[in-house]
Amino acid sequence: VHIDGVSSAFSAVPMGDRLLFAAERDQALGRRNPWNSAAFLDLCTVEQREGIMAGAAVPLPGDVNGRFHDGPAVISADGRTMYFTRSDYYRFRLNKDEAGTSHLMLFRAELAPDGRWGKVSSFAYNGEDFSAGHAALSADGALLYYISDMPGGFGGTDLYACERTADGWGYPRNLGPTVNTAANEMFPSLHGDTLYFASNGHRGLGGLDVFRSFRQDGEWSPPQNLNYPISTAHDDFALVMLDCGNGYLSSNRSGRDGIYRFTQHAPT
């Protein structure tokens, strides 16, 4: 998928008649990532026409995009609540731990009547010494999945789930050693009872591969690699399955992070 105005893009999710994604924009207001001299990530949208992207990337209006990394994000089923990943920063400065590492955090935003996103609030289980990000929501909004390298995990970033309560989100539960490994599990998404995620810890083709697991009697089934052409020797991640059987995938198989559209066919 080619999107005008960005040098790389990933983690596409539908948002009404538009597609929401994280991107390095060509026009970045002078802000540059010191690691690669590219723009910091912003959340942007582009028009969707029967699955074809049309026009240039438009930064999400409101208070979500700040001075450093913002994205990826997920939208609630009613389209009014967003959970997004953001660099841990205060005003004009990145916050860092004692080792000099700046972590990621999850935030919530609400859609205002004028179409702008605001009322940004921090996720209850963010931490100053570990990261949290890459949110996914169940269709009924009762479960929030995300990744974290918080203490007590299996190594790298693990997948966690929180259950909605009357007071907010319950304490996060690690999905356990069937799903999580000593390496990194990232970019979860849900389609019905199926959990899709990327991992470089399960047996794969190289880099991050895309896996799926099913909820069975309260337990997660052993992850299945989706294999080629979804998984490759490159980094393949952020798969989102649509009800029509099509979906979106992010990959750097072309040399940079890009968004791909795929069509699922029945086995022959």
Short mmCIF file of C-alpha atoms in Angstrom, two decimals:
data_model
loop_
_atom_site.label_atom_id
_atom_site.label_comp_id
_atom_site.label_asym_id
_atom_site.label_seq_id
_atom_site.Cartn_x
_atom_site.Cartn_y
_atom_site.Cartn_z
CA VAL A 1 0.00 0.00 0.00
CA HIS A 2 1.47 3.37 -1.02
CA ILE A 3 0.60 6.32 1.22
CA ASP A 4 1.65 9.81 0.21
CA GLY A 5 3.57 11.94 2.72
CA VAL A 6 5.20 9.19 4.79
CA SER A 7 8.55 7.41 4.61
CA SER A 8 7.33 4.35 6.53
CA ALA A 9 4.05 3.17 8.03
CA PHE A 10 2.76 0.22 10.06
CA SER A 11 -0.03 -1.08 12.32
CA ALA A 12 -3.04 -0.23 10.17
CA VAL A 13 -6.51 -0.48 11.76
CA PRO A 14 -9.85 0.57 10.21
CA MET A 15 -11.43 3.73 11.62
CA GLY A 16 -14.74 4.36 9.89
CA ASP A 17 -14.07 5.12 6.24
CA ARG A 18 -10.41 5.80 6.98
CA LEU A 19 -7.39 3.74 7.96
CA LEU A 20 -5.45 4.63 11.13
CA PHE A 21 -1.73 3.83 11.33
CA ALA A 22 1.60 4.87 12.83
CA ALA A 23 4.00 6.61 10.44
CA GLU A 24 7.21 8.51 9.98
CA ARG A 25 5.97 11.59 8.17
CA ASP A 26 8.00 13.38 5.51
CA GLN A 27 7.04 16.73 7.08
CA ALA A 28 7.94 16.39 10.75
CA LEU A 29 8.07 19.98 12.06
CA GLY A 30 11.85 19.73 12.49
CA ARG A 31 11.65 16.92 15.07
CA ARG A 32 14.01 14.04 14.34
CA ASN A 33 14.75 10.73 16.01
CA PRO A 34 18.43 10.86 17.10
CA TRP A 35 18.81 7.11 16.42
CA ASN A 36 18.09 7.26 12.69
CA SER A 37 17.46 10.95 11.84
CA ALA A 38 13.94 10.02 10.75
CA ALA A 39 10.79 11.70 11.98
CA PHE A 40 9.27 10.59 15.26
CA LEU A 41 6.16 8.45 14.82
CA ASP A 42 2.77 10.13 14.54
CA LEU A 43 -0.70 8.65 14.29
CA CYS A 44 -2.18 9.40 10.87
CA THR A 45 -5.17 8.42 8.76
CA VAL A 46 -5.80 7.97 5.05
CA GLU A 47 -9.02 7.50 3.15
CA GLN A 48 -10.14 3.93 2.37
CA ARG A 49 -12.02 3.20 -0.84
CA GLU A 50 -12.88 -0.48 -1.17
CA GLY A 51 -9.59 -1.38 0.45
CA ILE A 52 -7.50 0.97 -1.69
CA MET A 53 -5.72 3.84 0.02
CA ALA A 54 -6.40 7.23 -1.53
CA GLY A 55 -4.70 10.56 -0.88
CA ALA A 56 -2.06 11.69 1.56
CA ALA A 57 -1.59 10.83 5.22
CA VAL A 58 -3.41 13.21 7.57
CA PRO A 59 -2.16 13.59 11.17
CA LEU A 60 -4.82 12.64 13.69
CA PRO A 61 -6.44 15.86 14.98
CA GLY A 62 -6.34 16.68 18.68
CA ASP A 63 -3.90 16.04 21.51
CA VAL A 64 -2.62 12.56 20.66
CA ASN A 65 0.42 13.43 18.53
CA GLY A 66 3.13 15.02 20.65
CA ARG A 67 6.84 15.79 20.35
CA PHE A 68 8.14 12.20 20.34
CA HIS A 69 6.78 8.76 19.32
CA ASP A 70 3.00 8.26 19.20
CA GLY A 71 1.57 4.98 17.91
CA PRO A 72 0.44 2.37 17.24
CA ALA A 73 -3.20 2.57 18.38
CA VAL A 74 -6.48 0.68 18.56
CA ILE A 75 -10.03 2.06 18.39
CA SER A 76 -13.01 0.76 20.39
CA ALA A 77 -15.92 -0.80 18.49
CA ASP A 78 -18.05 2.34 18.93
CA GLY A 79 -15.22 4.49 17.52
CA ARG A 80 -15.10 6.84 20.50
CA THR A 81 -12.18 5.55 22.58
CA MET A 82 -8.57 5.04 21.57
CA TYR A 83 -5.69 3.30 23.33
CA PHE A 84 -2.32 4.31 21.93
CA THR A 85 1.38 3.85 22.59
CA ARG A 86 3.52 6.88 23.38
CA SER A 87 7.08 7.65 24.46
CA ASP A 88 7.38 8.47 28.15
CA TYR A 89 8.02 12.21 28.14
CA TYR A 90 7.19 15.35 30.05
CA ARG A 91 6.78 18.58 28.10
CA PHE A 92 9.95 18.87 25.97
CA ARG A 93 12.03 16.09 27.55
CA LEU A 94 12.06 12.30 27.28
CA ASN A 95 11.98 10.60 30.67
CA LYS A 96 14.67 7.94 31.15
CA ASP A 97 15.42 5.33 33.79
CA GLU A 98 18.74 4.92 35.62
CA ALA A 99 20.17 3.01 32.64
CA GLY A 100 19.30 5.85 30.27
CA THR A 101 16.42 3.99 28.62
CA SER A 102 13.23 5.80 27.62
CA HIS A 103 10.25 3.47 27.87
CA LEU A 104 6.89 3.29 26.11
CA MET A 105 3.56 3.82 27.83
CA LEU A 106 -0.10 3.26 27.04
CA PHE A 107 -2.58 6.13 26.98
CA ARG A 108 -6.31 6.50 26.47
CA ALA A 109 -7.97 9.25 24.43
CA GLU A 110 -11.61 10.16 23.73
CA LEU A 111 -13.22 11.46 20.56
CA ALA A 112 -14.83 14.89 20.93
CA PRO A 113 -17.93 16.00 18.98
CA ASP A 114 -15.72 18.17 16.75
CA GLY A 115 -13.73 15.10 15.60
CA ARG A 116 -10.64 15.85 17.66
CA TRP A 117 -9.06 13.39 20.07
CA GLY A 118 -8.50 14.63 23.63
CA LYS A 119 -8.90 13.88 27.34
CA VAL A 120 -5.65 11.92 27.18
CA SER A 121 -5.05 9.82 30.31
CA SER A 122 -2.33 7.39 31.35
CA PHE A 123 -2.98 3.64 31.60
CA ALA A 124 -3.11 2.50 35.23
CA TYR A 125 -0.34 -0.10 34.84
CA ASN A 126 2.34 2.00 33.16
CA GLY A 127 5.70 2.02 34.90
CA GLU A 128 8.78 4.21 34.98
CA ASP A 129 11.18 1.25 34.70
CA PHE A 130 9.49 -0.85 32.00
CA SER A 131 7.46 -0.41 28.84
CA ALA A 132 3.78 -0.96 28.03
CA GLY A 133 2.21 -0.61 24.59
CA HIS A 134 0.63 -2.20 21.49
CA ALA A 135 -2.96 -2.37 22.77
CA ALA A 136 -5.70 -4.61 21.36
CA LEU A 137 -9.36 -4.75 22.37
CA SER A 138 -11.91 -7.54 22.31
CA ALA A 139 -15.00 -6.79 20.22
CA ASP A 140 -17.15 -6.21 23.31
CA GLY A 141 -14.49 -4.00 24.92
CA ALA A 142 -14.31 -6.23 27.99
CA LEU A 143 -10.68 -7.28 27.52
CA LEU A 144 -7.60 -5.19 26.82
CA TYR A 145 -4.50 -6.97 25.55
CA TYR A 146 -1.09 -5.29 25.43
CA ILE A 147 2.65 -5.97 25.63
CA SER A 148 5.05 -5.22 28.43
CA ASP A 149 8.49 -6.13 29.73
CA MET A 150 7.34 -5.56 33.31
CA PRO A 151 9.03 -7.68 36.02
CA GLY A 152 7.74 -11.22 36.38
CA GLY A 153 7.47 -12.07 32.69
CA PHE A 154 9.21 -14.76 30.65
CA GLY A 155 11.72 -12.42 29.00
CA GLY A 156 11.63 -9.68 26.38
CA THR A 157 8.13 -8.31 25.90
CA ASP A 158 5.21 -10.56 26.86
CA LEU A 159 1.49 -10.41 26.10
CA TYR A 160 -0.83 -9.44 28.96
CA ALA A 161 -4.60 -9.11 29.33
CA CYS A 162 -6.74 -6.91 31.58
CA GLU A 163 -10.44 -7.43 32.27
CA ARG A 164 -12.77 -4.44 32.48
CA THR A 165 -14.23 -3.84 35.94
CA ALA A 166 -16.59 -1.27 37.40
CA ASP A 167 -13.53 0.76 38.45
CA GLY A 168 -11.52 0.53 35.21
CA TRP A 169 -9.13 -2.25 34.19
CA GLY A 170 -8.26 -5.15 36.46
CA TYR A 171 -4.66 -6.10 37.18
CA PRO A 172 -2.87 -7.44 34.07
CA ARG A 173 -2.49 -11.21 33.67
CA ASN A 174 0.41 -12.69 31.73
CA LEU A 175 -0.91 -14.99 28.97
CA GLY A 176 1.53 -17.67 30.09
CA PRO A 177 4.36 -19.77 28.63
CA THR A 178 2.33 -21.30 25.79
CA VAL A 179 2.10 -17.86 24.16
CA ASN A 180 5.03 -15.99 25.69
CA THR A 181 8.71 -16.88 25.28
CA ALA A 182 12.08 -15.61 26.48
CA ALA A 183 12.20 -13.39 23.37
CA ASN A 184 9.63 -10.81 22.19
CA GLU A 185 5.89 -11.18 21.65
CA MET A 186 4.42 -8.00 20.16
CA PHE A 187 1.62 -6.35 18.14
CA PRO A 188 -1.45 -8.33 19.31
CA SER A 189 -4.82 -8.15 17.56
CA LEU A 190 -8.09 -10.01 18.02
CA HIS A 191 -10.62 -11.41 15.59
CA GLY A 192 -13.37 -13.27 17.38
CA ASP A 193 -11.71 -15.80 19.68
CA THR A 194 -8.45 -15.75 17.72
CA LEU A 195 -5.41 -13.89 18.96
CA TYR A 196 -2.86 -12.81 16.35
CA PHE A 197 0.58 -11.59 17.38
CA ALA A 198 4.18 -11.27 16.22
CA SER A 199 7.08 -13.10 17.84
CA ASN A 200 10.75 -13.81 17.33
CA GLY A 201 10.73 -16.43 20.08
CA HIS A 202 8.60 -19.17 18.56
CA ARG A 203 9.99 -21.22 15.71
CA GLY A 204 9.77 -19.10 12.57
CA LEU A 205 11.21 -18.09 9.22
CA GLY A 206 13.35 -15.23 10.56
CA GLY A 207 12.80 -11.89 12.26
CA LEU A 208 9.31 -11.33 13.60
CA ASP A 209 6.76 -13.84 12.30
CA VAL A 210 2.97 -13.75 12.67
CA PHE A 211 1.27 -16.38 14.82
CA ARG A 212 -2.26 -17.15 15.92
CA SER A 213 -3.64 -18.85 19.00
CA PHE A 214 -7.18 -19.85 19.97
CA ARG A 215 -8.87 -19.69 23.35
CA GLN A 216 -9.83 -23.25 24.36
CA ASP A 217 -11.40 -24.06 27.75
CA GLY A 218 -9.77 -21.03 29.31
CA GLU A 219 -6.33 -21.82 27.87
CA TRP A 220 -4.46 -20.62 24.79
CA SER A 221 -3.67 -23.18 22.10
CA PRO A 222 -0.04 -23.63 20.96
CA PRO A 223 0.68 -20.76 18.52
CA GLN A 224 0.56 -21.53 14.80
CA ASN A 225 2.92 -19.71 12.44
CA LEU A 226 0.92 -18.33 9.50
CA ASN A 227 3.95 -19.02 7.27
CA TYR A 228 4.63 -17.64 3.80
CA PRO A 229 3.40 -15.30 2.34
CA ILE A 230 2.34 -13.75 5.69
CA SER A 231 5.56 -14.64 7.52
CA THR A 232 8.91 -14.25 5.77
CA ALA A 233 12.59 -14.01 6.66
CA HIS A 234 11.97 -10.30 7.38
CA ASP A 235 9.98 -8.66 10.17
CA ASP A 236 6.25 -9.34 9.67
CA PHE A 237 3.84 -8.05 12.29
CA ALA A 238 0.64 -6.19 13.19
CA LEU A 239 -1.77 -8.44 11.31
CA VAL A 240 -5.38 -7.26 11.49
CA MET A 241 -8.08 -9.59 10.15
CA LEU A 242 -11.30 -8.06 8.81
CA ASP A 243 -14.73 -9.69 8.87
CA CYS A 244 -14.74 -9.92 5.06
CA GLY A 245 -11.78 -12.30 5.17
CA ASN A 246 -9.28 -9.69 4.04
CA GLY A 247 -6.82 -7.96 6.29
CA TYR A 248 -3.78 -5.73 6.78
CA LEU A 249 -0.22 -6.72 7.58
CA SER A 250 2.90 -4.71 8.36
CA SER A 251 6.31 -5.84 7.12
CA ASN A 252 9.78 -4.55 6.24
CA ARG A 253 10.17 -7.08 3.41
CA SER A 254 10.64 -4.21 0.94
CA GLY A 255 13.40 -2.62 3.02
CA ARG A 256 11.27 -0.36 5.21
CA ASP A 257 8.15 -0.73 7.32
CA GLY A 258 5.10 -0.74 5.08
CA ILE A 259 1.43 -1.73 5.15
CA TYR A 260 0.21 -4.60 3.00
CA ARG A 261 -3.32 -5.71 2.22
CA PHE A 262 -4.06 -9.43 1.84
CA THR A 263 -6.98 -11.64 0.86
CA GLN A 264 -7.66 -14.92 2.61
CA HIS A 265 -8.62 -17.84 0.36
CA ALA A 266 -10.13 -21.17 1.35
CA PRO A 267 -7.72 -24.15 1.03
CA THR A 268 -7.94 -26.01 -2.27
#
